[in-house]
Short mmCIF file of C-alpha atoms in Angstrom, two decimals:
data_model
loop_
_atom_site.label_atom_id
_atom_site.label_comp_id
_atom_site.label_asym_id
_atom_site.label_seq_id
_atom_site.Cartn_x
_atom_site.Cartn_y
_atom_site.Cartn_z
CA UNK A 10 -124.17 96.50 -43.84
CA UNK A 11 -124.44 98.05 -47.35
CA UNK A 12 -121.15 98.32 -47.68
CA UNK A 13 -120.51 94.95 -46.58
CA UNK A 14 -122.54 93.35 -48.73
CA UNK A 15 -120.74 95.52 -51.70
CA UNK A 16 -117.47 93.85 -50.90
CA UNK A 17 -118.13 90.51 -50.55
CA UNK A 18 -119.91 91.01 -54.16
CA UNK A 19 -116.41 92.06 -54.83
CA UNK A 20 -114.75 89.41 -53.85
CA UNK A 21 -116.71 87.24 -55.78
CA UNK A 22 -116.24 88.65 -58.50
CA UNK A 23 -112.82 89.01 -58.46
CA UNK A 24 -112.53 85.04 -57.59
CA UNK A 25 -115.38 84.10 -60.45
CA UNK A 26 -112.53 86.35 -62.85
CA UNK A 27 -109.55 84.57 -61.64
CA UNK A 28 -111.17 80.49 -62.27
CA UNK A 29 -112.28 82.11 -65.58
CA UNK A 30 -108.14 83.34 -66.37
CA UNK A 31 -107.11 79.97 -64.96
CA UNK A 32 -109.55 77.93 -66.96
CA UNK A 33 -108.75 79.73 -69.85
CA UNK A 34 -104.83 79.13 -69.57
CA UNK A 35 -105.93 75.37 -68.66
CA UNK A 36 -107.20 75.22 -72.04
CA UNK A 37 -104.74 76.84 -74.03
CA UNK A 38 -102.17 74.76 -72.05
CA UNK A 39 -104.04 71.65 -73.43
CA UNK A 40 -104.78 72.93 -77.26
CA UNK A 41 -101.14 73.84 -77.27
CA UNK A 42 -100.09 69.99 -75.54
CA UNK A 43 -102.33 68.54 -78.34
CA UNK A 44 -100.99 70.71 -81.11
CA UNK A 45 -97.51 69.77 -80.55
CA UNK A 46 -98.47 65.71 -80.18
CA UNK A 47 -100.25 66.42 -83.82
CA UNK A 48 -97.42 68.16 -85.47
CA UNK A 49 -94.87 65.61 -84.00
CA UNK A 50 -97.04 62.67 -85.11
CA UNK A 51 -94.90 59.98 -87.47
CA UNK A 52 -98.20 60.04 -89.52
CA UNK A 53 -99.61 62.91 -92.19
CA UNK A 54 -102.38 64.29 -90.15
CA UNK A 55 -104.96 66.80 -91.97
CA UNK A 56 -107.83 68.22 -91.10
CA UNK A 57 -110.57 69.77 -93.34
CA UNK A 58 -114.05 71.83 -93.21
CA UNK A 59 -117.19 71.09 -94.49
CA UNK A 60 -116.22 72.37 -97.82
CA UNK A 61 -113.23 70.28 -98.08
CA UNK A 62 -110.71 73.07 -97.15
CA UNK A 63 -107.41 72.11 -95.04
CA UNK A 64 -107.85 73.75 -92.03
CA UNK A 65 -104.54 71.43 -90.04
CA UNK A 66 -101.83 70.15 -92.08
CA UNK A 67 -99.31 68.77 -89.81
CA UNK A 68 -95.46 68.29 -89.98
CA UNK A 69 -95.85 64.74 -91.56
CA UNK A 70 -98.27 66.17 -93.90
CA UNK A 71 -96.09 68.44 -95.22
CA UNK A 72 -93.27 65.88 -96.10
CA UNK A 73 -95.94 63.19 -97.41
CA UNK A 74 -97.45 65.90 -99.76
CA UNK A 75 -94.26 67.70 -100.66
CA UNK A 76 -96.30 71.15 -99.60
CA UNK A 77 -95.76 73.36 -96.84
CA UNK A 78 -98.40 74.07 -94.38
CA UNK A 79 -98.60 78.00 -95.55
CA UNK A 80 -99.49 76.71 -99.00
CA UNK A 81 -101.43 73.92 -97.96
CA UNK A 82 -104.34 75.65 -95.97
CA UNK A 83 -107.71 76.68 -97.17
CA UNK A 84 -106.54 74.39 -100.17
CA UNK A 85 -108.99 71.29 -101.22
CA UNK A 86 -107.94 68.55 -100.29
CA UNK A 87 -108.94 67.23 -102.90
CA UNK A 88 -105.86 69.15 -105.38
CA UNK A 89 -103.22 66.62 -103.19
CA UNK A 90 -104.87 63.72 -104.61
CA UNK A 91 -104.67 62.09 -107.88
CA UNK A 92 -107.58 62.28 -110.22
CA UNK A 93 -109.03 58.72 -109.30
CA UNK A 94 -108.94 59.44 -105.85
CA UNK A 95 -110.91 63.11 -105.88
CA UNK A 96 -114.36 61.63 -106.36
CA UNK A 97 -113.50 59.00 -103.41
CA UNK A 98 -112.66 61.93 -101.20
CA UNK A 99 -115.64 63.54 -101.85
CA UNK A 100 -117.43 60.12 -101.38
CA UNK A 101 -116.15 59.74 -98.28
CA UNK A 102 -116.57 63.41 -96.64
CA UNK A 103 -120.49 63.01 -97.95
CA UNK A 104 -120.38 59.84 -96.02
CA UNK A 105 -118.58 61.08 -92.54
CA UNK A 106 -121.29 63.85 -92.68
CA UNK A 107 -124.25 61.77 -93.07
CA UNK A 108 -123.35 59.01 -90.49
CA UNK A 109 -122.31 62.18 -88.26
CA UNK A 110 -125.34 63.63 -88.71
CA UNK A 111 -127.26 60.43 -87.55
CA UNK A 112 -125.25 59.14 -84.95
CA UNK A 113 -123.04 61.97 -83.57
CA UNK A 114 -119.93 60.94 -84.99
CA UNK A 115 -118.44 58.56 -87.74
CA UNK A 116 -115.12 57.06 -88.97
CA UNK A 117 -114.31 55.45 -92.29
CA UNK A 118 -111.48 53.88 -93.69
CA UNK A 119 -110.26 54.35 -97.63
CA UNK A 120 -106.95 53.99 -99.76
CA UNK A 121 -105.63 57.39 -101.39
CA UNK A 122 -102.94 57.72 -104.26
CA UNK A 123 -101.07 60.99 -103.35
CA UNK A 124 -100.52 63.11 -106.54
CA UNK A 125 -97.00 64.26 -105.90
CA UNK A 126 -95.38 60.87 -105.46
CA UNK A 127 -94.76 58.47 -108.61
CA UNK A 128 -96.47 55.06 -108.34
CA UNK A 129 -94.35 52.39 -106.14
CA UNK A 130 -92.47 55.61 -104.00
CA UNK A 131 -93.21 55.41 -100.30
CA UNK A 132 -96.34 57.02 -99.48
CA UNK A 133 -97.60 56.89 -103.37
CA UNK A 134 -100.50 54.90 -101.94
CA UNK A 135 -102.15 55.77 -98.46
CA UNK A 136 -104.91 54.66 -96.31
CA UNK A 137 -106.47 57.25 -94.46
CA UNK A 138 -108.81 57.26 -91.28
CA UNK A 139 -111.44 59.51 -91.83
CA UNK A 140 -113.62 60.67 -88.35
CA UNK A 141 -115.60 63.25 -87.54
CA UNK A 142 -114.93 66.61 -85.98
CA UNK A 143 -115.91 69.86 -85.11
CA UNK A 144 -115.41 72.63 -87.85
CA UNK A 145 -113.16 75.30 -86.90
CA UNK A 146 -115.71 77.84 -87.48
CA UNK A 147 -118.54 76.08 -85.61
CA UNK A 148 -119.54 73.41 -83.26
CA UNK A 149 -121.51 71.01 -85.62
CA UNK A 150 -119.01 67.39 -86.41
CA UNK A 151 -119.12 68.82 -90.25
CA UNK A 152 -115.63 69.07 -90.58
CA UNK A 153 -113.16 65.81 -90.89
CA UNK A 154 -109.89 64.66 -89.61
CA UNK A 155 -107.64 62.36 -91.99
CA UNK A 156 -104.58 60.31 -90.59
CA UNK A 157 -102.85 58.32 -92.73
CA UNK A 158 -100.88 55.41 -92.78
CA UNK A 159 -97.86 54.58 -95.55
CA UNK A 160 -98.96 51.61 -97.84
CA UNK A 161 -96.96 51.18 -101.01
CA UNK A 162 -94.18 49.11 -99.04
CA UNK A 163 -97.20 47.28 -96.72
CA UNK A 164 -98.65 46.15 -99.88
CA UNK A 165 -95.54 44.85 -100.81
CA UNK A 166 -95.52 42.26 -97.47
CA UNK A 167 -99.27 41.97 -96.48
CA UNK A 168 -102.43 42.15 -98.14
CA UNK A 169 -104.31 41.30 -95.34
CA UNK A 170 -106.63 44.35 -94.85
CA UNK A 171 -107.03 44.30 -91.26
CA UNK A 172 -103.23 43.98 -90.94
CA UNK A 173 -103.26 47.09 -92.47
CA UNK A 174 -105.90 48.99 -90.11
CA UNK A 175 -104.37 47.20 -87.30
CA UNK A 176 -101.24 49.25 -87.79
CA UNK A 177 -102.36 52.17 -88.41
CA UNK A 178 -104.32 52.51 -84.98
CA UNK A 179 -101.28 50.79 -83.18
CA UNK A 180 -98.54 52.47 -84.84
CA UNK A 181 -99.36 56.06 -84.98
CA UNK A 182 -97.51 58.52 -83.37
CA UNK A 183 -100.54 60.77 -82.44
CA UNK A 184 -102.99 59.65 -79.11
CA UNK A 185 -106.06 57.70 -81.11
CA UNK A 186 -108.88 56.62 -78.85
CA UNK A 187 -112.29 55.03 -79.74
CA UNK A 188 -115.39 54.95 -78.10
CA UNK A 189 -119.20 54.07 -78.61
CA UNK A 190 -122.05 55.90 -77.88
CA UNK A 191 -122.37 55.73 -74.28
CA UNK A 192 -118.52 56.78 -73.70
CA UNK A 193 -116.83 53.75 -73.11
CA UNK A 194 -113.72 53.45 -74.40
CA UNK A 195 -113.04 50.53 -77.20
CA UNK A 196 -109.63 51.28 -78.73
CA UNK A 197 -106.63 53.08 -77.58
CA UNK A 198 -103.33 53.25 -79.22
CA UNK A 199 -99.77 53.70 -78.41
CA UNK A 200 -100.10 57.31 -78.90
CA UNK A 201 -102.76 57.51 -76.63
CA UNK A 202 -100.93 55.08 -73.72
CA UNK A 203 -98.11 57.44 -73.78
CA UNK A 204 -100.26 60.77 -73.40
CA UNK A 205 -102.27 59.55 -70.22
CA UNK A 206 -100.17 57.04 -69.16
CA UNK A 207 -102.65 53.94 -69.17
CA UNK A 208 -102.36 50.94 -70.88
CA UNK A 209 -104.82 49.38 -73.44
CA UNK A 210 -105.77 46.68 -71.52
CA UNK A 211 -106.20 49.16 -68.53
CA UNK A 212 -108.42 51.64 -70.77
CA UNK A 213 -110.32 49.41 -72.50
CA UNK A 214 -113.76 49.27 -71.51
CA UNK A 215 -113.74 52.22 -69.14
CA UNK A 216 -115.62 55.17 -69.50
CA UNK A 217 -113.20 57.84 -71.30
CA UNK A 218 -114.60 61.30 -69.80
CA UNK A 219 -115.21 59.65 -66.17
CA UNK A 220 -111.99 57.74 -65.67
CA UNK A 221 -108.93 59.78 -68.50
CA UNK A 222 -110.29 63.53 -68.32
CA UNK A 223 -109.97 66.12 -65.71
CA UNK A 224 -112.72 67.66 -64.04
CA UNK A 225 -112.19 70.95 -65.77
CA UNK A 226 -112.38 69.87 -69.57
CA UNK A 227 -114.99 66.73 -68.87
CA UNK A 228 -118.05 69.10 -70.05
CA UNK A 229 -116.25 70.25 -73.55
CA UNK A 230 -114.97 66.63 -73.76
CA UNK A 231 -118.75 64.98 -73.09
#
C-alpha cells in the first residue's frame, strides 16, 4: 500500500511539473507574439520605469528618434525630447502615477516635439498616449507606456483634436484595447481586431478577460 501511495505521489508530481513547463512555454509563446506585434507596430512605441528610464524602444522608435534601441535603453526619456517638452514629460509621468495610484490604471494624452527632427519634418511634432503599466522590475502600474502618433503633416490638414486621437487609436499598427473598471471593453482598434480576430462592434461592450483571453493567462490578465 505504501508503495502505492509513493507512486501515485509520483505521478502527480510529475503531471503538476509538466502543466508548470507547458504554462511556462504558453507564456513565453505569448510575450514573444506580443513582442513581435510591438516591434512591427507603424507607430514609435516606448516604454519607461518609474524613473523615466526606456525600458522598450521599438522598431518605429528607433527611426522616429534617429537612435538605436542599444543606445536608447536605460536612457531618460526625457534626453529625446526638446527642452519645452522635458518638464511636460515629467508632468505627465507624475500624473499617470497619481491617477494609477488611485484608480488602478490611467491614460493621458499630450503633444511632444522630438529633439532630433527640425521643426515642420515628419514626426517633428508628436502626440503620445501615455497609460499605465507594470514596471519591469516590479508589479506596481509605476512604469508607463508611450505610443505615438505623427502630427506635423496632421496639423497641416486638421486641427480638430479629436480627429487627431481618433487616429491614433484607429490607425495604429499595435493591438490597443480600452476598458473601465469592471473589465468591459470600451475601445478596440484595428490592431487589436486583427490579433483576436473580433470586430469593434463585436468587442465593444463585452467583458475583455471573460470573452478575448484564454483560460490559462485570464488570472495575470485580471
Amino acid at each position: 500500500r505504501a508503495l502505492s501511495d509513493v507512486r501515485k505521489a509520483l505521478s502527480a508530481s510529475k503531471k503538476a511539473l509538466a502543466d508548470a513547463e507547458r504554462y511556462q512555454r504558453d507564456q513565453a509563446e505569448a510575450y514573444a507574439s506580443l513582442r513581435r506585434c510591438v516591434d512591427g507596430a507603424n507607430a514609435p512605441i516606448v516604454a519607461v520605469d518609474r524613473y523615466g528610464l526606456i525600458t522598450r524602444w521599438n522598431k518605429k522608435a528607433e527611426e522616429v528618434f534617429r537612435c538605436p534601441s542599444e543606445s536608447a535603453l536605460r536612457r531618460p526619456f526625457s534626453d529625446f525630447l526638446e527642452h519645452g517638452s522635458q518638464l511636460g514629460l515629467a508632468d505627465l509621468q507624475a500624473a499617470i502615477a497619481a491617477k494609477a495610484s488611485a484608480s488602478g490604471s490611467a491614460q493621458l494624452q499630450r503633444r511632444f516635439c522630438v529633439r532630433q527632427r527640425a521643426a515642420g519634418q515628419p514626426w517633428y511634432e508628436v502626440l503620445f498616449s501615455a497609460s499605465s503599466c507594470p514596471s519591469i522590475s516590479s508589479r506596481d502600474s509605476s512604469g508607463v507606456l508611450y505610443i505615438g502618433q505623427e502630427l506635423t503633416e496632421l496639423l497641416k490638414n486638421s486641427n480638430s483634436e479629436l480627429t487627431m486621437q481618433d487616429r491614433l487609436i484607429r490607425e495604429v499598427n499595435a493591438p490597443l484595447i480600452a476598458v473601465d473598471k469592471t473589465g468591459v471593453v470600451e475601445e478596440w482598434n484595428r490592431g487589436a481586431e486583427r490579433l483576436f480576430g473580433f470586430t469593434k462592434d463585436e468587442a465593444v461592450g463585452k467583458r475583455l478577460v471573460q470573452h478575448f483571453i484564454a483560460d490559462e493567462f485570464s488570472d495575470s490578465v485580471q
